[in-house]
Amino acid sequence: MIGKVIKGWDGERLVRYLFSEGKYNEHTNPTVVAAWQGDPDALQPLRDGPGDFDFAPDEIGKLARHVNAAATAAGLPSSQPEPGSPGYTKHGYVWHLPVAIEATDGQLDAKTWRRIAEDMLAETGIAVPGDAGACRWIAVHHGTSVGGNDHIHIAAVLVRQDTGKRFYPSNDFKAVRRVARRWEKALGLRFTADPDAFAQTPTATRGEQEKATRRANEGDEGMLRAEAGAAARVQLRQVILEEAAIAGGPEEFIDRLQAHGVLVELVRDDSGRVRGWSVAAAGDVSAKTGKPIWFAPSRHLGADTSWPRITARWQRPPRARTTPPRQPHEVLAGATEAVQSATATVRQSPDQIRPVARELQEVVTAWAAVADGTERRGPLSRAAWALDPATRTARGLSPVPAAGAAATLRAASREIAEVRLLSGRGRQRDASAQLAVAVAELLLEIAAWHQTHERTTAMRSAETAAEHVRAHGAESRPAALVPVTASADGGHASSPTTHQTATPVPQQIESGRRPEAGPETRRGELPQKRKDRR
């Protein structure tokens, strides 16, 4: 269940829109299913024809004026005043909340939608039961959207009826999320992503996505070592994370980025020290000026791509090699041991999940760079991209320094990066298949941990990454896998000998299904509300 809060200024216009055909003719049979006065049927506009929108003259206008009456009486403007003028605020007093469920969840009846709407308004404080002077609101059901999602729209005018003063809900975004999660559990709906601070990075805008689609249709899919046809900022993040995992220092990092078509501009202080940077994708230019569109990585691509965070990995000089370089298959076998050891560690110490997950992404990224070929769009590349949300640090906080199992994974990723190219034949093929089994096993452990903490986005990203790694393993898997010797610090004695992992993870994680997250309830049953609204 997804709810998105939108704030505006014209309540009457919003009501008229909800009873229209919509911008793209996506509305069907608009029906009032809930309202502030408890009798939605009394507010349903009368029809004078058989069509969905054959409403009698002025029926919609009458409803719109009725809903907006408190704002009209208070003399509030129907558009945002200029900054500095009387009545200016950043957000308007008209509160619009579309609420939708997944297409696979089918449809809910009007009674259930009514309860959901009332729960949303009560949790946000906009219309608490028993408060006769609360704000006016209605919920309009439109049936299924173009994508097949059953949904409603809640329109509320944030002006109290008793005092005529504006009402400002506190943390309404979080309140909506809490209610959505309760109803997902109660109705057995598909869990939707939480606003998880650990799983968020700036996303491409609609305009950026449309531009990328147009370019792809014209034959330009962007950078070869990034997701084909993705928006520029998405591709830039993918390439930056890959090259950071492979490069041996800042200079090599910049050189590799530029070789892949990334424009780089370093910002230096008076002493010449680099204090920041900007990047742009070749060919991604402004339609107005024709100049490259620059992104500040820390702000536009994610805090983990800031210059200090990227270069922190090279602060310590690499240890001098005391032994001859190992053969590629030996490097992969060593990485398998490191991953198995990390799996054993996180099972015993779940607090190590975050640093281990972060370093595992480096392992998968480096492995993809040397195994997927020039275009880097194979299963391992897709695994690295998918894993990204499961490895981030909350709100850009500095990550915990790699130690123990995480440090071992970091060393493994550096050694894989030094291989530069894997043929995928002979002993490399066997070792690659075993590494795929070990990595998928650890990824499912990470997914199970995120599931325990109700971080849906991160859980699904780890599951998806595991599927892609398994796909690579299936391509590399020989007739029989040779057991891998256990690592000295407590790893498993051997790898599983089949493509399927032997990890004792919950069945729903193994199958990709959502877990049952609470007591059994029937569709349409009202979940228990929390008494402590925070």
Short mmCIF file of C-alpha atoms in Angstrom, two decimals:
data_model
loop_
_atom_site.label_atom_id
_atom_site.label_comp_id
_atom_site.label_asym_id
_atom_site.label_seq_id
_atom_site.Cartn_x
_atom_site.Cartn_y
_atom_site.Cartn_z
CA MET A 1 0.00 0.00 0.00
CA ILE A 2 1.45 3.29 -1.10
CA GLY A 3 0.32 6.73 0.03
CA LYS A 4 1.85 9.97 -1.21
CA VAL A 5 1.08 13.27 0.51
CA ILE A 6 0.63 16.23 -1.84
CA LYS A 7 -0.10 19.75 -0.56
CA GLY A 8 -1.73 22.51 -2.58
CA TRP A 9 -3.94 25.58 -2.40
CA ASP A 10 -7.17 25.11 -4.33
CA GLY A 11 -9.57 22.71 -2.61
CA GLU A 12 -12.45 23.23 -5.03
CA ARG A 13 -10.23 22.56 -8.02
CA LEU A 14 -8.98 19.33 -6.43
CA VAL A 15 -12.51 18.04 -5.88
CA ARG A 16 -13.46 18.89 -9.47
CA TYR A 17 -10.38 17.02 -10.68
CA LEU A 18 -11.25 13.91 -8.66
CA PHE A 19 -14.65 13.77 -10.39
CA SER A 20 -13.23 14.35 -13.86
CA GLU A 21 -11.77 11.85 -16.30
CA GLY A 22 -8.24 12.78 -15.20
CA LYS A 23 -5.29 14.03 -17.20
CA TYR A 24 -4.95 10.77 -19.13
CA ASN A 25 -8.55 9.47 -18.90
CA GLU A 26 -7.44 7.23 -16.06
CA HIS A 27 -10.38 7.89 -13.71
CA THR A 28 -13.39 5.58 -13.69
CA ASN A 29 -16.68 5.76 -11.79
CA PRO A 30 -15.65 8.29 -9.09
CA THR A 31 -17.46 7.46 -5.87
CA VAL A 32 -17.35 9.04 -2.41
CA VAL A 33 -16.54 6.16 -0.04
CA ALA A 34 -15.75 8.14 3.13
CA ALA A 35 -16.23 11.66 4.46
CA TRP A 36 -15.84 13.82 7.56
CA GLN A 37 -19.57 13.75 8.46
CA GLY A 38 -19.77 9.94 8.43
CA ASP A 39 -22.29 9.65 5.58
CA PRO A 40 -20.46 9.47 2.24
CA ASP A 41 -23.60 8.49 0.31
CA ALA A 42 -25.16 11.85 1.16
CA LEU A 43 -22.25 13.63 -0.54
CA GLN A 44 -22.17 11.52 -3.72
CA PRO A 45 -22.98 13.81 -6.69
CA LEU A 46 -26.21 12.88 -8.50
CA ARG A 47 -26.04 11.63 -12.08
CA ASP A 48 -28.38 12.44 -14.94
CA GLY A 49 -27.06 9.82 -17.36
CA PRO A 50 -25.60 6.30 -17.57
CA GLY A 51 -21.95 7.35 -18.00
CA ASP A 52 -19.33 7.46 -15.26
CA PHE A 53 -19.15 11.25 -15.53
CA ASP A 54 -22.76 12.12 -16.37
CA PHE A 55 -23.29 14.21 -13.26
CA ALA A 56 -26.22 16.60 -12.92
CA PRO A 57 -25.43 20.31 -13.41
CA ASP A 58 -23.47 21.91 -10.57
CA GLU A 59 -23.43 18.69 -8.52
CA ILE A 60 -19.62 18.64 -8.53
CA GLY A 61 -19.42 22.37 -7.82
CA LYS A 62 -21.78 22.01 -4.87
CA LEU A 63 -19.65 19.26 -3.36
CA ALA A 64 -16.45 21.22 -3.98
CA ARG A 65 -17.81 24.28 -2.21
CA HIS A 66 -19.07 22.15 0.67
CA VAL A 67 -15.66 20.53 1.25
CA ASN A 68 -13.83 23.85 0.97
CA ALA A 69 -16.31 25.86 3.08
CA ALA A 70 -14.00 26.38 6.08
CA ALA A 71 -11.20 27.75 3.89
CA THR A 72 -13.62 30.04 2.07
CA ALA A 73 -14.99 31.37 5.36
CA ALA A 74 -11.44 32.00 6.60
CA GLY A 75 -10.64 33.97 3.44
CA LEU A 76 -7.70 31.77 2.48
CA PRO A 77 -6.25 32.21 -1.03
CA SER A 78 -6.72 29.59 -3.73
CA SER A 79 -3.13 29.98 -4.95
CA GLN A 80 0.18 30.39 -3.18
CA PRO A 81 0.93 34.03 -2.25
CA GLU A 82 4.27 35.54 -3.21
CA PRO A 83 7.07 35.10 -0.65
CA GLY A 84 6.93 37.88 1.91
CA SER A 85 3.28 38.72 1.26
CA PRO A 86 0.49 38.08 3.83
CA GLY A 87 -0.61 34.44 4.00
CA TYR A 88 2.55 33.02 2.40
CA THR A 89 3.61 29.58 3.53
CA LYS A 90 5.77 26.99 1.83
CA HIS A 91 2.99 24.41 1.69
CA GLY A 92 -0.69 24.91 1.01
CA TYR A 93 -3.64 24.02 3.21
CA VAL A 94 -5.15 21.49 0.76
CA TRP A 95 -4.02 17.98 1.67
CA HIS A 96 -4.22 15.37 -1.12
CA LEU A 97 -3.36 11.73 -0.44
CA PRO A 98 -3.61 9.10 -3.20
CA VAL A 99 -3.58 5.62 -1.64
CA ALA A 100 -3.06 2.57 -3.86
CA ILE A 101 -2.44 -1.14 -3.48
CA GLU A 102 -0.45 -3.41 -5.78
CA ALA A 103 -2.25 -4.75 -8.84
CA THR A 104 -1.54 -8.28 -7.62
CA ASP A 105 -3.52 -7.56 -4.43
CA GLY A 106 -6.79 -7.29 -6.36
CA GLN A 107 -9.50 -4.91 -5.18
CA LEU A 108 -10.84 -3.83 -1.79
CA ASP A 109 -14.50 -3.17 -1.05
CA ALA A 110 -15.86 0.29 -0.25
CA LYS A 111 -16.18 -0.51 3.46
CA THR A 112 -12.50 -1.41 3.72
CA TRP A 113 -11.41 1.69 1.84
CA ARG A 114 -13.54 3.76 4.19
CA ARG A 115 -11.80 2.30 7.22
CA ILE A 116 -8.39 2.87 5.66
CA ALA A 117 -9.22 6.52 4.92
CA GLU A 118 -10.57 7.12 8.43
CA ASP A 119 -7.45 5.49 9.88
CA MET A 120 -5.19 7.73 7.77
CA LEU A 121 -6.99 10.90 8.88
CA ALA A 122 -7.02 9.86 12.54
CA GLU A 123 -3.34 8.92 12.61
CA THR A 124 -2.30 12.23 11.07
CA GLY A 125 -4.53 14.16 13.48
CA ILE A 126 -6.48 15.79 10.65
CA ALA A 127 -9.77 14.20 11.71
CA VAL A 128 -9.65 12.35 15.02
CA PRO A 129 -12.85 10.43 15.89
CA GLY A 130 -15.11 12.45 18.17
CA ASP A 131 -13.65 15.83 17.16
CA ALA A 132 -16.67 17.66 15.73
CA GLY A 133 -14.62 20.72 14.79
CA ALA A 134 -11.99 18.83 12.80
CA CYS A 135 -11.13 19.48 9.17
CA ARG A 136 -13.45 18.55 6.32
CA TRP A 137 -12.38 15.75 4.00
CA ILE A 138 -13.64 13.19 1.52
CA ALA A 139 -12.24 9.97 0.05
CA VAL A 140 -13.02 9.23 -3.60
CA HIS A 141 -12.64 5.75 -5.09
CA HIS A 142 -11.67 5.51 -8.75
CA GLY A 143 -11.40 1.76 -9.24
CA THR A 144 -8.27 0.44 -10.87
CA SER A 145 -5.66 2.69 -12.47
CA VAL A 146 -4.04 2.20 -15.87
CA GLY A 147 -1.54 -0.09 -14.14
CA GLY A 148 -4.30 -2.14 -12.51
CA ASN A 149 -3.91 -0.64 -9.01
CA ASP A 150 -7.06 -0.28 -6.92
CA HIS A 151 -6.91 3.14 -5.24
CA ILE A 152 -8.61 6.06 -3.57
CA HIS A 153 -7.86 9.78 -3.27
CA ILE A 154 -8.28 11.56 0.06
CA ALA A 155 -8.86 15.31 -0.19
CA ALA A 156 -8.76 17.30 3.06
CA VAL A 157 -8.91 21.04 3.68
CA LEU A 158 -6.58 21.74 6.62
CA VAL A 159 -8.74 24.38 8.25
CA ARG A 160 -10.62 23.60 11.47
CA GLN A 161 -14.37 24.09 11.26
CA ASP A 162 -14.72 25.38 14.82
CA THR A 163 -11.94 27.99 14.85
CA GLY A 164 -11.29 28.72 11.18
CA LYS A 165 -7.56 28.32 11.81
CA ARG A 166 -5.21 26.33 9.65
CA PHE A 167 -4.22 22.91 10.92
CA TYR A 168 -0.65 21.69 10.48
CA PRO A 169 -0.28 17.89 10.74
CA SER A 170 2.93 16.74 12.36
CA ASN A 171 5.00 14.12 10.52
CA ASP A 172 2.08 13.20 8.30
CA PHE A 173 4.34 11.32 5.89
CA LYS A 174 5.43 8.94 8.67
CA ALA A 175 1.89 8.64 10.00
CA VAL A 176 0.64 7.57 6.56
CA ARG A 177 3.42 4.99 6.36
CA ARG A 178 2.51 3.57 9.76
CA VAL A 179 -1.12 3.13 8.77
CA ALA A 180 -0.18 1.59 5.42
CA ARG A 181 2.06 -0.93 7.16
CA ARG A 182 -0.69 -1.89 9.63
CA TRP A 183 -3.15 -2.50 6.82
CA GLU A 184 -0.63 -4.44 4.76
CA LYS A 185 -0.23 -6.81 7.68
CA ALA A 186 -3.96 -6.98 8.44
CA LEU A 187 -5.08 -7.66 4.86
CA GLY A 188 -2.14 -9.74 3.75
CA LEU A 189 -1.17 -7.18 1.11
CA ARG A 190 2.20 -7.03 -0.54
CA PHE A 191 4.67 -5.10 1.59
CA THR A 192 5.76 -1.86 -0.02
CA ALA A 193 9.01 -0.01 0.50
CA ASP A 194 9.52 1.97 3.68
CA PRO A 195 11.00 5.45 3.67
CA ASP A 196 14.16 3.80 4.93
CA ALA A 197 17.05 6.16 5.63
CA PHE A 198 19.41 3.27 4.93
CA ALA A 199 17.99 2.64 1.48
CA GLN A 200 17.57 6.06 -0.05
CA THR A 201 19.63 7.95 -2.58
CA PRO A 202 18.48 10.79 -4.84
CA THR A 203 16.45 9.30 -7.67
CA ALA A 204 16.14 10.39 -11.27
CA THR A 205 13.42 12.92 -11.96
CA ARG A 206 10.61 12.17 -14.38
CA GLY A 207 12.20 14.50 -16.92
CA GLU A 208 15.54 12.70 -16.63
CA GLN A 209 13.87 9.34 -17.11
CA GLU A 210 11.95 10.55 -20.15
CA LYS A 211 15.14 12.01 -21.66
CA ALA A 212 16.93 8.68 -21.14
CA THR A 213 14.04 6.86 -22.82
CA ARG A 214 14.15 9.20 -25.81
CA ARG A 215 17.91 8.75 -26.15
CA ALA A 216 17.56 4.97 -25.91
CA ASN A 217 14.91 4.99 -28.62
CA GLU A 218 17.34 6.92 -30.79
CA GLY A 219 20.02 4.27 -30.22
CA ASP A 220 21.97 5.96 -27.41
CA GLU A 221 21.77 3.82 -24.26
CA GLY A 222 24.37 5.84 -22.39
CA MET A 223 27.60 4.56 -20.90
CA LEU A 224 28.49 1.00 -21.83
CA ARG A 225 29.43 0.00 -18.31
CA ALA A 226 26.09 1.03 -16.79
CA GLU A 227 22.47 -0.04 -16.98
CA ALA A 228 21.28 0.36 -20.56
CA GLY A 229 18.90 3.25 -21.07
CA ALA A 230 18.97 4.40 -17.43
CA ALA A 231 18.95 8.08 -16.53
CA ALA A 232 22.31 9.84 -16.45
CA ARG A 233 22.48 10.17 -12.68
CA VAL A 234 21.76 6.45 -12.27
CA GLN A 235 24.48 5.51 -14.73
CA LEU A 236 26.95 7.91 -13.14
CA ARG A 237 26.44 6.34 -9.71
CA GLN A 238 26.89 2.85 -11.12
CA VAL A 239 30.11 3.72 -12.94
CA ILE A 240 31.53 5.65 -9.99
CA LEU A 241 30.94 2.76 -7.58
CA GLU A 242 32.49 0.29 -10.01
CA GLU A 243 35.60 2.31 -10.69
CA ALA A 244 36.05 3.09 -7.00
CA ALA A 245 36.05 -0.65 -6.31
CA ILE A 246 38.66 -1.31 -9.00
CA ALA A 247 40.99 1.67 -8.95
CA GLY A 248 44.12 1.66 -6.82
CA GLY A 249 44.09 5.40 -6.03
CA PRO A 250 42.47 8.76 -6.82
CA GLU A 251 44.48 9.36 -10.00
CA GLU A 252 43.65 5.98 -11.48
CA PHE A 253 40.03 6.44 -10.39
CA ILE A 254 39.70 9.72 -12.31
CA ASP A 255 41.47 8.28 -15.36
CA ARG A 256 39.13 5.29 -15.48
CA LEU A 257 36.04 7.47 -15.15
CA GLN A 258 37.16 9.70 -17.99
CA ALA A 259 37.93 6.66 -20.13
CA HIS A 260 34.27 5.63 -19.77
CA GLY A 261 32.91 8.98 -20.85
CA VAL A 262 32.48 10.65 -17.47
CA LEU A 263 33.34 14.34 -17.35
CA VAL A 264 35.08 15.18 -14.06
CA GLU A 265 35.67 18.57 -12.49
CA LEU A 266 37.66 18.75 -9.23
CA VAL A 267 37.11 21.60 -6.78
CA ARG A 268 40.29 22.66 -4.95
CA ASP A 269 40.96 24.98 -2.04
CA ASP A 270 43.69 27.66 -1.95
CA SER A 271 46.33 25.08 -1.06
CA GLY A 272 45.44 22.94 -4.05
CA ARG A 273 43.85 20.16 -2.01
CA VAL A 274 40.74 18.59 -3.56
CA ARG A 275 37.72 19.39 -1.41
CA GLY A 276 34.94 18.29 -3.75
CA TRP A 277 34.02 17.28 -7.26
CA SER A 278 31.35 17.35 -9.95
CA VAL A 279 30.59 14.84 -12.70
CA ALA A 280 28.62 14.75 -15.93
CA ALA A 281 27.82 12.05 -18.46
CA ALA A 282 29.06 12.64 -21.99
CA GLY A 283 26.09 13.38 -24.23
CA ASP A 284 23.80 14.38 -21.36
CA VAL A 285 23.33 18.05 -22.18
CA SER A 286 20.80 20.77 -21.45
CA ALA A 287 18.21 21.25 -24.19
CA LYS A 288 18.42 25.02 -23.67
CA THR A 289 22.16 25.62 -23.54
CA GLY A 290 23.63 22.48 -25.08
CA LYS A 291 26.09 22.29 -22.18
CA PRO A 292 26.73 19.19 -20.03
CA ILE A 293 24.50 18.74 -16.99
CA TRP A 294 26.71 18.56 -13.94
CA PHE A 295 25.93 16.64 -10.77
CA ALA A 296 27.46 17.15 -7.31
CA PRO A 297 27.82 13.49 -6.30
CA SER A 298 27.26 13.93 -2.56
CA ARG A 299 24.02 15.80 -3.19
CA HIS A 300 22.73 14.29 -6.44
CA LEU A 301 24.09 10.72 -6.47
CA GLY A 302 24.25 9.78 -2.80
CA ALA A 303 26.35 10.82 0.20
CA ASP A 304 28.57 7.76 -0.22
CA THR A 305 29.87 9.20 -3.51
CA SER A 306 31.30 12.37 -1.95
CA TRP A 307 34.99 12.92 -2.61
CA PRO A 308 36.07 12.26 1.03
CA ARG A 309 33.99 9.06 1.20
CA ILE A 310 35.25 7.77 -2.16
CA THR A 311 38.93 8.48 -1.43
CA ALA A 312 38.84 7.23 2.17
CA ARG A 313 39.49 3.70 0.90
CA TRP A 314 42.91 4.76 -0.36
CA GLN A 315 44.06 6.60 2.75
CA ARG A 316 46.04 3.61 3.98
CA PRO A 317 48.82 2.50 1.65
CA PRO A 318 48.42 -1.06 0.39
CA ARG A 319 50.45 -3.72 2.11
CA ALA A 320 53.59 -4.75 0.31
CA ARG A 321 53.12 -8.09 -1.42
CA THR A 322 55.23 -10.82 0.16
CA THR A 323 54.13 -13.61 -2.13
CA PRO A 324 53.84 -13.93 -5.91
CA PRO A 325 50.46 -12.93 -7.42
CA ARG A 326 47.98 -15.77 -7.34
CA GLN A 327 46.34 -17.29 -10.38
CA PRO A 328 42.80 -16.06 -11.15
CA HIS A 329 41.18 -19.30 -10.00
CA GLU A 330 43.15 -19.09 -6.75
CA VAL A 331 41.94 -15.52 -6.24
CA LEU A 332 38.34 -16.64 -6.70
CA ALA A 333 38.83 -19.54 -4.29
CA GLY A 334 40.28 -17.15 -1.73
CA ALA A 335 37.31 -14.85 -2.18
CA THR A 336 34.99 -17.81 -1.64
CA GLU A 337 36.68 -18.55 1.67
CA ALA A 338 36.38 -14.88 2.70
CA VAL A 339 32.67 -14.82 1.85
CA GLN A 340 32.01 -18.08 3.69
CA SER A 341 33.86 -16.74 6.72
CA ALA A 342 31.78 -13.55 6.58
CA THR A 343 28.60 -15.62 6.44
CA ALA A 344 29.61 -17.50 9.58
CA THR A 345 30.46 -14.20 11.27
CA VAL A 346 27.12 -12.50 10.60
CA ARG A 347 25.23 -15.56 11.82
CA GLN A 348 27.04 -15.31 15.13
CA SER A 349 27.22 -11.48 15.27
CA PRO A 350 24.32 -9.86 13.38
CA ASP A 351 25.69 -6.42 14.26
CA GLN A 352 28.36 -7.04 11.63
CA ILE A 353 25.79 -7.16 8.80
CA ARG A 354 26.19 -3.54 7.70
CA PRO A 355 29.98 -3.41 7.25
CA VAL A 356 29.93 -6.89 5.73
CA ALA A 357 27.15 -5.95 3.28
CA ARG A 358 29.05 -2.82 2.25
CA GLU A 359 32.24 -4.73 1.54
CA LEU A 360 30.33 -7.55 -0.17
CA GLN A 361 29.07 -5.04 -2.70
CA GLU A 362 32.70 -4.14 -3.42
CA VAL A 363 33.43 -7.84 -3.97
CA VAL A 364 30.47 -8.25 -6.35
CA THR A 365 31.30 -5.00 -8.16
CA ALA A 366 34.93 -5.91 -8.69
CA TRP A 367 33.94 -9.42 -9.73
CA ALA A 368 31.44 -8.02 -12.25
CA ALA A 369 34.05 -5.67 -13.71
CA VAL A 370 36.45 -8.51 -14.48
CA ALA A 371 33.87 -11.15 -15.44
CA ASP A 372 31.05 -9.42 -17.32
CA GLY A 373 33.11 -8.06 -20.17
CA THR A 374 33.36 -4.62 -21.72
CA GLU A 375 29.70 -3.70 -21.58
CA ARG A 376 29.29 -4.83 -17.95
CA ARG A 377 25.62 -5.70 -18.29
CA GLY A 378 25.73 -9.35 -17.30
CA PRO A 379 24.22 -11.03 -14.22
CA LEU A 380 26.98 -9.88 -11.87
CA SER A 381 26.62 -6.27 -12.95
CA ARG A 382 22.89 -6.46 -12.35
CA ALA A 383 23.60 -8.02 -8.95
CA ALA A 384 25.87 -5.11 -7.99
CA TRP A 385 23.25 -2.57 -9.08
CA ALA A 386 20.45 -4.40 -7.26
CA LEU A 387 22.48 -4.77 -4.05
CA ASP A 388 23.09 -1.03 -3.74
CA PRO A 389 20.08 -0.19 -1.48
CA ALA A 390 21.00 -2.97 0.97
CA THR A 391 24.48 -1.61 1.64
CA ARG A 392 24.00 2.10 2.30
CA THR A 393 24.68 3.94 5.52
CA ALA A 394 21.92 5.91 7.23
CA ARG A 395 21.64 9.47 5.94
CA GLY A 396 25.18 9.60 4.71
CA LEU A 397 26.77 8.92 8.10
CA SER A 398 30.38 7.81 7.96
CA PRO A 399 30.56 4.03 7.72
CA VAL A 400 32.17 1.94 10.40
CA PRO A 401 35.78 1.20 9.44
CA ALA A 402 36.20 -2.22 7.91
CA ALA A 403 37.47 -4.75 10.43
CA GLY A 404 37.31 -8.50 10.89
CA ALA A 405 35.20 -10.19 8.25
CA ALA A 406 34.54 -6.89 6.47
CA ALA A 407 38.27 -6.20 6.20
CA THR A 408 38.80 -9.68 4.77
CA LEU A 409 36.14 -9.02 2.14
CA ARG A 410 37.76 -5.70 1.28
CA ALA A 411 41.09 -7.46 0.73
CA ALA A 412 39.32 -10.04 -1.46
CA SER A 413 37.73 -7.32 -3.58
CA ARG A 414 41.09 -5.63 -4.09
CA GLU A 415 42.68 -8.91 -5.19
CA ILE A 416 39.81 -9.62 -7.60
CA ALA A 417 40.21 -6.14 -9.08
CA GLU A 418 43.88 -6.86 -9.77
CA VAL A 419 42.91 -9.85 -11.94
CA ARG A 420 41.48 -7.39 -14.53
CA LEU A 421 39.96 -10.11 -16.72
CA LEU A 422 38.42 -13.53 -16.19
CA SER A 423 38.06 -15.95 -19.05
CA GLY A 424 35.41 -18.06 -17.33
CA ARG A 425 36.98 -21.27 -18.58
CA GLY A 426 38.75 -24.18 -16.97
CA ARG A 427 39.54 -23.85 -13.29
CA GLN A 428 38.23 -20.27 -13.34
CA ARG A 429 34.83 -21.65 -14.25
CA ASP A 430 34.77 -24.03 -11.29
CA ALA A 431 35.99 -21.39 -8.85
CA SER A 432 33.50 -18.83 -10.17
CA ALA A 433 30.61 -21.26 -9.66
CA GLN A 434 31.63 -21.89 -6.06
CA LEU A 435 32.02 -18.18 -5.38
CA ALA A 436 28.50 -17.62 -6.76
CA VAL A 437 27.09 -20.15 -4.29
CA ALA A 438 28.90 -18.52 -1.37
CA VAL A 439 27.90 -14.97 -2.33
CA ALA A 440 24.25 -15.91 -2.84
CA GLU A 441 24.27 -17.56 0.58
CA LEU A 442 25.59 -14.41 2.26
CA LEU A 443 23.14 -12.23 0.32
CA LEU A 444 20.23 -14.24 1.67
CA GLU A 445 21.57 -13.75 5.20
CA ILE A 446 21.63 -10.01 4.53
CA ALA A 447 18.07 -10.15 3.14
CA ALA A 448 16.86 -12.02 6.22
CA TRP A 449 18.43 -9.40 8.50
CA HIS A 450 16.77 -6.54 6.63
CA GLN A 451 13.48 -8.44 6.76
CA THR A 452 13.78 -8.72 10.53
CA HIS A 453 14.18 -4.95 10.73
CA GLU A 454 11.28 -4.36 8.27
CA ARG A 455 13.47 -2.67 5.67
CA THR A 456 11.57 -3.88 2.66
CA THR A 457 13.57 -2.07 -0.01
CA ALA A 458 16.88 -3.39 1.29
CA MET A 459 15.50 -6.90 1.74
CA ARG A 460 14.25 -7.08 -1.84
CA SER A 461 17.46 -5.64 -3.21
CA ALA A 462 19.51 -8.35 -1.50
CA GLU A 463 17.13 -11.05 -2.71
CA THR A 464 17.29 -9.75 -6.29
CA ALA A 465 21.07 -9.59 -6.13
CA ALA A 466 21.15 -13.20 -4.97
CA GLU A 467 19.03 -14.23 -7.97
CA HIS A 468 21.42 -12.51 -10.38
CA VAL A 469 24.47 -14.09 -8.73
CA ARG A 470 22.82 -17.50 -8.98
CA ALA A 471 22.17 -16.84 -12.67
CA HIS A 472 25.89 -16.22 -13.15
CA GLY A 473 26.65 -19.36 -11.15
CA ALA A 474 24.32 -21.38 -13.36
CA GLU A 475 26.29 -20.23 -16.41
CA SER A 476 29.56 -21.17 -14.72
CA ARG A 477 28.47 -24.27 -12.84
CA PRO A 478 30.31 -27.45 -13.75
CA ALA A 479 28.85 -30.90 -13.47
CA ALA A 480 30.06 -31.21 -9.88
CA LEU A 481 31.44 -28.52 -7.61
CA VAL A 482 34.67 -29.21 -5.75
CA PRO A 483 34.36 -28.45 -2.01
CA VAL A 484 36.24 -25.36 -0.88
CA THR A 485 38.51 -25.66 2.12
CA ALA A 486 37.32 -23.80 5.20
CA SER A 487 39.00 -20.56 6.14
CA ALA A 488 41.10 -20.44 9.25
CA ASP A 489 38.75 -18.07 11.09
CA GLY A 490 35.66 -20.24 11.27
CA GLY A 491 34.16 -20.42 7.79
CA HIS A 492 32.11 -23.37 6.56
CA ALA A 493 33.92 -26.61 5.93
CA SER A 494 32.75 -26.72 2.34
CA SER A 495 30.50 -25.01 -0.13
CA PRO A 496 27.15 -26.55 -1.02
CA THR A 497 27.53 -28.92 -3.94
CA THR A 498 24.45 -27.81 -5.78
CA HIS A 499 23.39 -24.52 -7.22
CA GLN A 500 20.87 -23.98 -4.45
CA THR A 501 22.29 -22.62 -1.21
CA ALA A 502 22.13 -24.58 2.02
CA THR A 503 21.50 -21.53 4.17
CA PRO A 504 18.88 -22.08 6.87
CA VAL A 505 17.02 -18.89 5.97
CA PRO A 506 13.27 -18.43 6.30
CA GLN A 507 11.29 -20.13 3.58
CA GLN A 508 9.75 -16.87 2.39
CA ILE A 509 13.20 -15.42 1.74
CA GLU A 510 14.32 -18.53 -0.14
CA SER A 511 11.23 -18.49 -2.32
CA GLY A 512 11.10 -14.73 -2.74
CA ARG A 513 7.70 -14.50 -1.04
CA ARG A 514 6.79 -11.89 1.54
CA PRO A 515 6.68 -13.19 5.12
CA GLU A 516 3.57 -13.19 7.22
CA ALA A 517 4.17 -10.24 9.48
CA GLY A 518 1.61 -10.45 12.25
CA PRO A 519 -1.48 -12.30 13.42
CA GLU A 520 -3.75 -13.78 10.83
CA THR A 521 -6.51 -11.45 9.78
CA ARG A 522 -9.12 -11.49 7.06
CA ARG A 523 -9.34 -9.08 4.16
CA GLY A 524 -11.43 -6.14 5.26
CA GLU A 525 -10.72 -6.64 8.98
CA LEU A 526 -9.67 -3.50 10.84
CA PRO A 527 -6.20 -3.82 12.39
CA GLN A 528 -5.57 -2.88 15.98
CA LYS A 529 -4.67 0.80 16.14
CA ARG A 530 -1.74 1.99 18.20
CA LYS A 531 -2.69 3.87 21.32
CA ASP A 532 0.57 5.78 21.47
CA ARG A 533 0.65 8.10 18.51
CA ARG A 534 4.09 9.60 18.24
#
